Short mmCIF file of C-alpha atoms (C1' of nucleotides) in Angstrom, two decimals:
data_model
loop_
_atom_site.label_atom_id
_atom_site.label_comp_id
_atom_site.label_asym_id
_atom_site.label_seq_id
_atom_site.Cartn_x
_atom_site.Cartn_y
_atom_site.Cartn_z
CA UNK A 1 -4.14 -6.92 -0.12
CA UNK A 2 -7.65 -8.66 -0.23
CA UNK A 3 -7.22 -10.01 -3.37
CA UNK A 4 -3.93 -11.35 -1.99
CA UNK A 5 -5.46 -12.53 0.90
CA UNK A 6 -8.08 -14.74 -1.20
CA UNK A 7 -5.32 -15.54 -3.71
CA UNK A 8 -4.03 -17.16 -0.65
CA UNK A 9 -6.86 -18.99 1.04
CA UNK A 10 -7.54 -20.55 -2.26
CA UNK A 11 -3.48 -22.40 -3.33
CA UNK A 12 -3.26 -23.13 0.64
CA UNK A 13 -7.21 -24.84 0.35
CA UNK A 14 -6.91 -28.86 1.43
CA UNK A 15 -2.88 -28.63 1.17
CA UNK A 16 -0.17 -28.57 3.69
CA UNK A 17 2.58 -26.31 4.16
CA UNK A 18 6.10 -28.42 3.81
CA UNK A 19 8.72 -26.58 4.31
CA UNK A 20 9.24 -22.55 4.39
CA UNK A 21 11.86 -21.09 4.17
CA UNK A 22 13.72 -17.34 3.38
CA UNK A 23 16.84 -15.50 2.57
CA UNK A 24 18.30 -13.38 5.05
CA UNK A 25 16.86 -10.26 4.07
CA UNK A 26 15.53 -6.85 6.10
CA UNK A 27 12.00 -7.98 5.26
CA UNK A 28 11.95 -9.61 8.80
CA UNK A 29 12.99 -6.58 10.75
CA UNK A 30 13.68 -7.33 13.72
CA UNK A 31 12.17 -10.83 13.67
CA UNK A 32 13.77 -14.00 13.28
CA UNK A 33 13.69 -15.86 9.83
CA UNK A 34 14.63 -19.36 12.10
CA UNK A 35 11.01 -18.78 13.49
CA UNK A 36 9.45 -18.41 9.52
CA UNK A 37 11.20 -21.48 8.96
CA UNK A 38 9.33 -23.52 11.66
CA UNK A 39 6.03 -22.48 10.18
CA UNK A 40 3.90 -25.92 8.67
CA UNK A 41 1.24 -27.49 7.90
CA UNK A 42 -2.09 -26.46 7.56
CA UNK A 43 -3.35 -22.56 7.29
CA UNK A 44 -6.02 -22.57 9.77
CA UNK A 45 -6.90 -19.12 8.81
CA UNK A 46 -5.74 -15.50 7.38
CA UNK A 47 -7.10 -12.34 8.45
CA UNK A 48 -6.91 -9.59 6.72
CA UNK A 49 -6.46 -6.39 8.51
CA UNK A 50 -5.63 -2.83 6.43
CA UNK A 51 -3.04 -3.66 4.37
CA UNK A 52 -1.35 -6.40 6.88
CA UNK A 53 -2.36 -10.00 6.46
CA UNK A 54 -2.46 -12.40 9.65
CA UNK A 55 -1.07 -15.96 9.28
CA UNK A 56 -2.49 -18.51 11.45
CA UNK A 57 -1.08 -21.84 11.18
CA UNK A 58 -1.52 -25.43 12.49
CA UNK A 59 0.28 -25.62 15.81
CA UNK A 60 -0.19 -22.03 16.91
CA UNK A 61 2.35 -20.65 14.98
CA UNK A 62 1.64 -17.56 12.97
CA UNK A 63 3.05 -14.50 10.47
CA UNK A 64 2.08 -10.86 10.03
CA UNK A 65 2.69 -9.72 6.42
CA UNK A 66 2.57 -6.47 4.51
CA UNK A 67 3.00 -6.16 1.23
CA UNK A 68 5.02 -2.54 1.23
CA UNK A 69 5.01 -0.95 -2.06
CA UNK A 70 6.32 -3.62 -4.13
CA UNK A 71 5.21 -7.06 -2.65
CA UNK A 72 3.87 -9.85 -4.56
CA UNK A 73 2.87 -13.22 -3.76
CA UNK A 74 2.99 -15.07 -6.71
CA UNK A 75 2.72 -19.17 -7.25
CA UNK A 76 4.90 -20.74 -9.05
CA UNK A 77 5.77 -24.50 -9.40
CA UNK A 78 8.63 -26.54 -7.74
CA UNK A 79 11.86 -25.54 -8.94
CA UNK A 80 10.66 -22.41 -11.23
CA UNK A 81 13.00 -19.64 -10.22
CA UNK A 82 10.96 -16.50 -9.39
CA UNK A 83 12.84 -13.09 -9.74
CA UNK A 84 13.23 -11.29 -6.32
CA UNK A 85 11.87 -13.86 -4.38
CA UNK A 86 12.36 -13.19 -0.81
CA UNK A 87 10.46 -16.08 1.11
CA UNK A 88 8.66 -18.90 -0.09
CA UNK A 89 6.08 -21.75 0.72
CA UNK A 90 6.60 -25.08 -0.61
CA UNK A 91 2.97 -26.96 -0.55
CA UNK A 92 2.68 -30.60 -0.92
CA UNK A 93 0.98 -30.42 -4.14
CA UNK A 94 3.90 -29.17 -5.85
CA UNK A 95 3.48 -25.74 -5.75
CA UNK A 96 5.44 -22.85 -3.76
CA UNK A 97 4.40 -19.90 -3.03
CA UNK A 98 7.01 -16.72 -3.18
CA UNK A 99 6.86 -13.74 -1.22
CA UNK A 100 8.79 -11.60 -4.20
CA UNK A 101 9.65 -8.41 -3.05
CA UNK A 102 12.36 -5.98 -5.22
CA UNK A 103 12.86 -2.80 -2.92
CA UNK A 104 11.96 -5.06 0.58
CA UNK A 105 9.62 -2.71 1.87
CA UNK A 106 7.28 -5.34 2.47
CA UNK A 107 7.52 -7.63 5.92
CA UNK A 108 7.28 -11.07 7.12
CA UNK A 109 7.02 -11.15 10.76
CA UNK A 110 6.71 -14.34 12.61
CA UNK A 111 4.65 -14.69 15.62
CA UNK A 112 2.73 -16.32 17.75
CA UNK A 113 -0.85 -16.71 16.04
CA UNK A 114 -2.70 -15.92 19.21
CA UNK A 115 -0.52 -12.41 19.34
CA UNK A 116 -0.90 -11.60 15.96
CA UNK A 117 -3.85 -9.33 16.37
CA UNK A 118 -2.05 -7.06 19.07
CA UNK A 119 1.23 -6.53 17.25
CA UNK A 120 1.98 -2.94 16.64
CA UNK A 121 1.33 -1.39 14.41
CA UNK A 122 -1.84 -4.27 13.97
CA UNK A 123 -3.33 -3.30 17.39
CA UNK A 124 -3.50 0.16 15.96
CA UNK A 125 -5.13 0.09 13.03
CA UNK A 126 -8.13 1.80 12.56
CA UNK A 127 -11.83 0.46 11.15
CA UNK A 128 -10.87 -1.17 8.09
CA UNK A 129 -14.10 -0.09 5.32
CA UNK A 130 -14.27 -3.96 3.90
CA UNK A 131 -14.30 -5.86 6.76
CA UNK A 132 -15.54 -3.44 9.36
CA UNK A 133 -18.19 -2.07 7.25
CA UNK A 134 -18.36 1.72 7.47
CA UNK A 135 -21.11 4.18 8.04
CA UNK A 136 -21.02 8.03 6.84
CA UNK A 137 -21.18 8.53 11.26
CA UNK A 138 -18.21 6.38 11.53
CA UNK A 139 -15.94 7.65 8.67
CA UNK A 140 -16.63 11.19 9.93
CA UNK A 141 -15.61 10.49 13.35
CA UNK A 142 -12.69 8.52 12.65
CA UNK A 143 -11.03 11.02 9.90
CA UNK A 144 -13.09 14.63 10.62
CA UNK A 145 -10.87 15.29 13.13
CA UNK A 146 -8.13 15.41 11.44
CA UNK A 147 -6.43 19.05 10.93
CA UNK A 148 -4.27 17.59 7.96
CA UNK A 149 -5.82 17.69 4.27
CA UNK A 150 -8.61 15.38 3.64
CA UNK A 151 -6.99 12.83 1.36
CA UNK A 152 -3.77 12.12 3.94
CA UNK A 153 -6.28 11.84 6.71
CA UNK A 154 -7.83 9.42 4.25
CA UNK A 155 -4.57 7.57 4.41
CA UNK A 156 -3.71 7.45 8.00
CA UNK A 157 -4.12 3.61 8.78
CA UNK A 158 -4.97 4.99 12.62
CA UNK A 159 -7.93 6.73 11.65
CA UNK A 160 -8.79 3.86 8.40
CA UNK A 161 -7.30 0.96 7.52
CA UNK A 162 -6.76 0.15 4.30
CA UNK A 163 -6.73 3.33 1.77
CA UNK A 164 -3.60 3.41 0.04
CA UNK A 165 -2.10 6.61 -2.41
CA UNK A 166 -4.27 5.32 -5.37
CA UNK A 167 -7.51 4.65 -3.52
CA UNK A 168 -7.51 7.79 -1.42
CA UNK A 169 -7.06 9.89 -4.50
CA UNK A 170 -9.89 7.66 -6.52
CA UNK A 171 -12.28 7.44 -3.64
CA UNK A 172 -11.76 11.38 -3.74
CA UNK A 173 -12.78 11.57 -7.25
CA UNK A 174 -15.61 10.05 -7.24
CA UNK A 175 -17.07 11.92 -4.37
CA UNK A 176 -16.26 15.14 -6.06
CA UNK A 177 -14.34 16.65 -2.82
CA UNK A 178 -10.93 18.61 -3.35
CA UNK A 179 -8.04 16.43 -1.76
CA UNK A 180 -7.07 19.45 0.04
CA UNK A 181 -10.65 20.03 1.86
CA UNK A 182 -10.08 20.13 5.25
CA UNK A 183 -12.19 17.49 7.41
CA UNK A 184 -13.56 19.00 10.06
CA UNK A 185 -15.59 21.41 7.07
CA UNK A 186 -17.28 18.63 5.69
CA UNK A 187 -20.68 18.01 6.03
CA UNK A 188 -23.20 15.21 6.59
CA UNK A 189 -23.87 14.43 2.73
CA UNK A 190 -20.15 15.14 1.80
CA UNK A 191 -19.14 12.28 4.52
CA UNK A 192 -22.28 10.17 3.12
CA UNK A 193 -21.06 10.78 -0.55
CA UNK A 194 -17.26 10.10 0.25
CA UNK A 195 -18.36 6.97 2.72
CA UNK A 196 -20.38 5.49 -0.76
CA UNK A 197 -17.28 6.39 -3.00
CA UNK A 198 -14.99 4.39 -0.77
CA UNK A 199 -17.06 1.57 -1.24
CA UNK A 200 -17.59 2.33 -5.04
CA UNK A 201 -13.63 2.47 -4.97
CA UNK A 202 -13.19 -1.11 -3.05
CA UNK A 203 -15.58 -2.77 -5.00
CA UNK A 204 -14.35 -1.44 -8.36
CA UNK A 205 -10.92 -2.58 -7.10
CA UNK A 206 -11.58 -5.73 -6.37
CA UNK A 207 -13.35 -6.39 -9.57
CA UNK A 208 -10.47 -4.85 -11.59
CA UNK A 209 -7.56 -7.04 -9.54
CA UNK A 210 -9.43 -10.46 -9.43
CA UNK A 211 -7.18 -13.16 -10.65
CA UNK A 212 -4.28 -14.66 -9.78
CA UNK A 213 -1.39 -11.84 -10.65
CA UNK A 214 -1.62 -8.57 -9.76
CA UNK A 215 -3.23 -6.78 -12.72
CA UNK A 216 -2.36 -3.05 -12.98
CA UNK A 217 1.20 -4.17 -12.74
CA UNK A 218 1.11 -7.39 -14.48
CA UNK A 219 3.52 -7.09 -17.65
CA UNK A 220 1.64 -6.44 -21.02
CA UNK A 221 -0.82 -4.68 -19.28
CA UNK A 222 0.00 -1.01 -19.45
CA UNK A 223 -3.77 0.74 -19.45
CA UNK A 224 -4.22 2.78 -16.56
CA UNK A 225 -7.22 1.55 -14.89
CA UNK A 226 -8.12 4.44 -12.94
CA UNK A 227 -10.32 7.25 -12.82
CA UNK A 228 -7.59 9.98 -11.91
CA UNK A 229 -5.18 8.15 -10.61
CA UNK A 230 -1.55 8.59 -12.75
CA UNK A 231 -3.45 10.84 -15.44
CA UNK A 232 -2.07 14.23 -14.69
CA UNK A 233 -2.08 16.21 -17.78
CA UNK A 234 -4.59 14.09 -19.34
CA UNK A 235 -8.50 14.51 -19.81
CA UNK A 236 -10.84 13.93 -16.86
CA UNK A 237 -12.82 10.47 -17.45
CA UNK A 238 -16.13 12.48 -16.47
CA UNK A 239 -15.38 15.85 -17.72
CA UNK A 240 -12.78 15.99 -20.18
CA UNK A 241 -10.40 19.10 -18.19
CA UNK A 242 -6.71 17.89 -17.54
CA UNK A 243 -6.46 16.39 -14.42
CA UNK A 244 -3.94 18.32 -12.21
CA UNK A 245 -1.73 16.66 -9.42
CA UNK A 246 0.42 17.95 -6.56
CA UNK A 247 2.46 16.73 -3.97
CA UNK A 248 0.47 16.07 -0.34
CA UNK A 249 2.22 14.17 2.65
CA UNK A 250 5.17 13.26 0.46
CA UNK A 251 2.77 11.63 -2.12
CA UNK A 252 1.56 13.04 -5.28
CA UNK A 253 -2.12 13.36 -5.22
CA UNK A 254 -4.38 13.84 -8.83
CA UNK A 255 -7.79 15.16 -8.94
CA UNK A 256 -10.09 16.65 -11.27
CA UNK A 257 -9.92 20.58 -10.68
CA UNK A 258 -13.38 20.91 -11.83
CA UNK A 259 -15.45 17.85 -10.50
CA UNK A 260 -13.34 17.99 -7.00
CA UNK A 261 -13.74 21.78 -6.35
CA UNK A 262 -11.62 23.50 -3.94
CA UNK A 263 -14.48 25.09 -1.00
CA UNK A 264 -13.10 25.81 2.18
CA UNK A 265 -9.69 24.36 1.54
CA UNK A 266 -6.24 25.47 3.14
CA UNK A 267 -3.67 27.08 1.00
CA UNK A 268 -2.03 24.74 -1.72
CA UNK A 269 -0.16 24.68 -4.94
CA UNK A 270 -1.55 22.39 -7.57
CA UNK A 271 1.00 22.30 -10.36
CA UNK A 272 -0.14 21.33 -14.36
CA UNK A 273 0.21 17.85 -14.55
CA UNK A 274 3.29 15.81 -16.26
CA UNK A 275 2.98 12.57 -18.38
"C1'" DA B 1 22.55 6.89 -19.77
"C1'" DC B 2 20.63 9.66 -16.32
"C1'" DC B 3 16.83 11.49 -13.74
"C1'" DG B 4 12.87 11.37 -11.55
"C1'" DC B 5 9.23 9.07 -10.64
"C1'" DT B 6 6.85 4.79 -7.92
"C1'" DG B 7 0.61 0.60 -4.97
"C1'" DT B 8 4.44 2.23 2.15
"C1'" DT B 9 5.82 3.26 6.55
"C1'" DC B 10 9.23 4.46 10.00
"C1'" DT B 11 12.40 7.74 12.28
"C1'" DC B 12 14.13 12.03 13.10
"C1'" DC B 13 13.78 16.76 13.68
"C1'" DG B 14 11.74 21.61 14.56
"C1'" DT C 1 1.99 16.11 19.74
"C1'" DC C 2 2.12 17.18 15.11
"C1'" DG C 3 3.68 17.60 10.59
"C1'" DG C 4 7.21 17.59 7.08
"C1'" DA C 5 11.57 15.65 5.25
"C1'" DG C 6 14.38 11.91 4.51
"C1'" DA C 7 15.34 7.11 4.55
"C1'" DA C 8 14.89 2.24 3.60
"C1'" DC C 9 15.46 0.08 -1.89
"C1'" DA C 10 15.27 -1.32 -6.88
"C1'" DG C 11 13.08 -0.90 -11.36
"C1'" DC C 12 11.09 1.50 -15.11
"C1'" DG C 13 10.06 4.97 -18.49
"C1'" DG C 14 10.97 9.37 -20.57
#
DNA sequence: ACCGCTGTTCTCCG
DNA sequence: TCGGAGAACAGCGG
């Protein structure tokens, strides 16, 4: 979503929004495409919050976005057909900009600018790690009191915005805690260690995604990227024993049985890993 | 060709 | 309240 976000700021940078418009898809849930249409001119700014990016445009008017699981925005030129394209920008240097979105999980919500910030579920989102900052104290608080496992705590956008499947589960890794630990056993270095690999995890992402597509699902590009993420059944990148996954909050979750060891953690089945 | 996955979140139950 | 299951949907790889 951040790299998104800058993609953004950078193709809207001295130009002018001409004309938007959208097909009538469910992407708007229960707002109205008429009022996406009206958007123009300049974008005065665009906030990033979690995983939900705030429009602000000239005139007031404004958008709240969220990629889902398969949004894109993607530029293309004038008359280039883009597949899946859902809603698009047409800038006056010849550009437009297409919201492409195959399974329409994703939203684009029109709204006032000034209310963006106090939409729900916007208003509440918890401390977001990259533009918040976060301290060991603060992630602690916000996720130690959690009685579900540690890595869907990790992922509940009330407690912190922002972690998704993939960065919960690397974040994880490199802090060497079972995804299963439960929150309120951790202690002060295991929140100071998981705080740092949070950040380790951002910045590594952000270095890894920089560019104008997105990478890890770019086509041609079919290396996983990640530490642990998506390589059940394969060798550990820091120890070389098959990474194990199992299924947490309706999501499959991978670790490293040996550098995330299970202490204090609530009954669960890990399963051998597939692929 | 079919099956079972998938970067998310919301609603509906018990 | 909380937590799990299912739903919304389409594509891709095994």
């Amino acid at each position: 979503m951040e790299i998104a976000r800058r993609n953004l700021v950078r193709w809207f940078s001295g130009r002018r929004l001409v004309r938007a418009e959208a097909d009538d898809t469910r992407i708007f849930r229960g707002a109205e495409r008429r009022h996406f249409e009206e958007l123009s001119g300049r974008l005065e700014s665009l906030v990033r919050r979690g995983k939900y990016l705030l429009f602000a445009f000239e005139g007031g008017r404004g958008l709240m976005g969220h990629l889902g699981m398969t949004g894109k925005f993607v530029r293309r030129t004038e008359g280039q057909v883009e597949p899946h394209s859902r809603a698009r920008f047409h800038l006056d240097d010849g550009h437009v900009i297409h919201f492409s979105d195959p399974r329409m999980f994703g939203r684009m919500e029109p709204a006032p600018a000034p209310l963006l910030r106090t939409l729900d579920p916007v208003g509440l989102l918890g401390r977001d790690p990259l533009a918040d900052g976060l301290t060991a104290g603060q992630l602690a608080e916000a996720v130690g009191s959690s009685r579900q496992p540690l890595k869907v705590a990790l992922m509940d956008q009330e407690r912190l915005a922002g972690l998704g499947n993939i960065h919960a589960a690397e974040a994880l890794f490199r802090a060497g805690l079972h995804p299963s630990r439960e929150p309120g056993s951790l202690t002060p270095a295991e929140w100071k260690r998981l705080v740092q690999a949070i950040r380790a995890t951002i910045d590594f992402g952000l270095k890894e995604q920089e560019g104008e597509e997105p990478v890890y699902l770019e086509e041609g590009r079919s290396e996983n990227p990640f530490l642990v993420y998506g390589r059940a059944g394969g060798p550990c990148s820091q120890c070389g024993t098959p990474v194990e996954s199992f299924t947490q909050g309706g999501r499959t979750t991978h670790f490293c049985p040996k550098c995330q060891p299970r202490s204090g953690v609530h009954a669960s089945k890990p399963r051998a890993g597939k692929r």
